[in-house]
């Protein structure tokens, strides 16, 4: 299996980090400016990770289904793509 694309490797962590920033802002900071900047960034990172995962998935559609999970789906898809292939027990 080939390594995941650079697009997925960059967008998945941005998706997760931006979600963390948004949640911290909602919980503690309550800064409208942070939400107005990070919110669209998170949305774009989510869509880019989803599209990149769908392009990488090939016959394994589990990667695409994992990428649909908001916030952490990109990281799950990335992990699934980089995990060593499992063999069936004999």
Short mmCIF file of C-alpha atoms in Angstrom, two decimals:
data_model
loop_
_atom_site.label_atom_id
_atom_site.label_comp_id
_atom_site.label_asym_id
_atom_site.label_seq_id
_atom_site.Cartn_x
_atom_site.Cartn_y
_atom_site.Cartn_z
CA UNK A 1 0.00 0.00 0.00
CA UNK A 2 1.31 3.44 -0.88
CA UNK A 3 1.63 6.21 1.73
CA UNK A 4 -1.26 8.69 2.11
CA UNK A 5 -1.18 11.87 0.07
CA UNK A 6 0.44 14.99 1.40
CA UNK A 7 -2.95 16.70 1.26
CA UNK A 8 -4.43 14.22 3.73
CA UNK A 9 -1.34 14.27 5.94
CA UNK A 10 -1.66 18.05 6.26
CA UNK A 11 -5.43 18.49 6.45
CA UNK A 12 -6.17 15.77 9.04
CA UNK A 13 -4.12 17.35 11.87
CA UNK A 14 -5.40 20.82 10.96
CA UNK A 15 -8.96 19.50 11.21
CA UNK A 16 -8.31 18.08 14.68
CA UNK A 17 -6.35 21.05 15.98
CA UNK A 18 -8.93 23.55 14.75
CA UNK A 19 -11.67 21.58 16.50
CA UNK A 20 -9.70 21.70 19.75
CA UNK A 21 -9.25 25.47 19.38
CA UNK A 22 -12.97 25.92 18.72
CA UNK A 23 -13.93 23.83 21.76
CA UNK A 24 -11.50 25.70 24.02
CA UNK A 25 -12.90 28.96 22.71
CA UNK A 26 -16.48 27.89 23.45
CA UNK A 27 -15.59 26.57 26.90
CA UNK A 28 -13.29 29.31 28.18
CA UNK A 29 -12.53 32.26 25.91
CA UNK A 30 -15.85 33.19 24.27
CA UNK A 31 -14.02 35.24 21.63
CA UNK A 32 -16.13 35.85 18.54
CA UNK A 33 -13.03 36.69 16.48
CA UNK A 34 -11.48 33.29 17.20
CA UNK A 35 -14.65 31.51 16.13
CA UNK A 36 -15.00 33.59 12.97
CA UNK A 37 -11.44 32.73 11.88
CA UNK A 38 -11.07 29.15 13.08
CA UNK A 39 -14.61 28.02 12.18
CA UNK A 40 -14.17 28.34 8.41
CA UNK A 41 -10.64 26.93 8.67
CA UNK A 42 -12.02 23.87 10.43
CA UNK A 43 -14.77 23.47 7.83
CA UNK A 44 -12.31 23.67 4.95
CA UNK A 45 -9.89 21.25 6.62
CA UNK A 46 -12.77 18.80 7.20
CA UNK A 47 -13.85 18.93 3.56
CA UNK A 48 -10.30 18.64 2.25
CA UNK A 49 -9.57 15.67 4.53
CA UNK A 50 -12.81 13.98 3.45
CA UNK A 51 -12.09 14.45 -0.25
CA UNK A 52 -8.44 13.40 0.13
CA UNK A 53 -9.45 10.29 2.07
CA UNK A 54 -12.05 9.38 -0.54
CA UNK A 55 -9.41 9.70 -3.27
CA UNK A 56 -6.99 7.51 -1.30
CA UNK A 57 -9.48 4.84 -0.26
CA UNK A 58 -9.41 2.66 -3.36
CA UNK A 59 -11.36 -0.54 -2.72
CA UNK A 60 -11.34 0.03 1.07
CA UNK A 61 -14.33 2.34 1.63
CA UNK A 62 -13.79 2.18 5.40
CA UNK A 63 -11.30 5.02 5.02
CA UNK A 64 -13.97 7.25 3.49
CA UNK A 65 -16.49 6.34 6.17
CA UNK A 66 -13.98 7.16 8.90
CA UNK A 67 -13.22 10.53 7.29
CA UNK A 68 -16.90 11.49 7.52
CA UNK A 69 -16.64 11.73 11.32
CA UNK A 70 -16.31 15.46 12.05
CA UNK A 71 -13.22 16.61 13.90
CA UNK A 72 -11.28 13.38 14.17
CA UNK A 73 -12.28 11.49 11.05
CA UNK A 74 -9.30 12.68 9.05
CA UNK A 75 -6.91 11.35 11.67
CA UNK A 76 -8.76 8.03 11.79
CA UNK A 77 -8.58 7.76 8.00
CA UNK A 78 -4.89 8.65 8.05
CA UNK A 79 -4.21 6.01 10.67
CA UNK A 80 -6.16 3.40 8.70
CA UNK A 81 -4.13 4.17 5.58
CA UNK A 82 -0.78 4.01 7.38
CA UNK A 83 -1.55 0.91 9.45
CA UNK A 84 0.21 -2.26 8.31
CA UNK A 85 -2.03 -4.63 6.40
CA UNK A 86 -3.56 -7.33 8.55
CA UNK A 87 -3.56 -10.90 7.40
CA UNK A 88 -6.37 -13.33 8.05
CA UNK A 89 -5.58 -16.11 10.54
CA UNK A 90 -5.06 -19.53 8.97
#
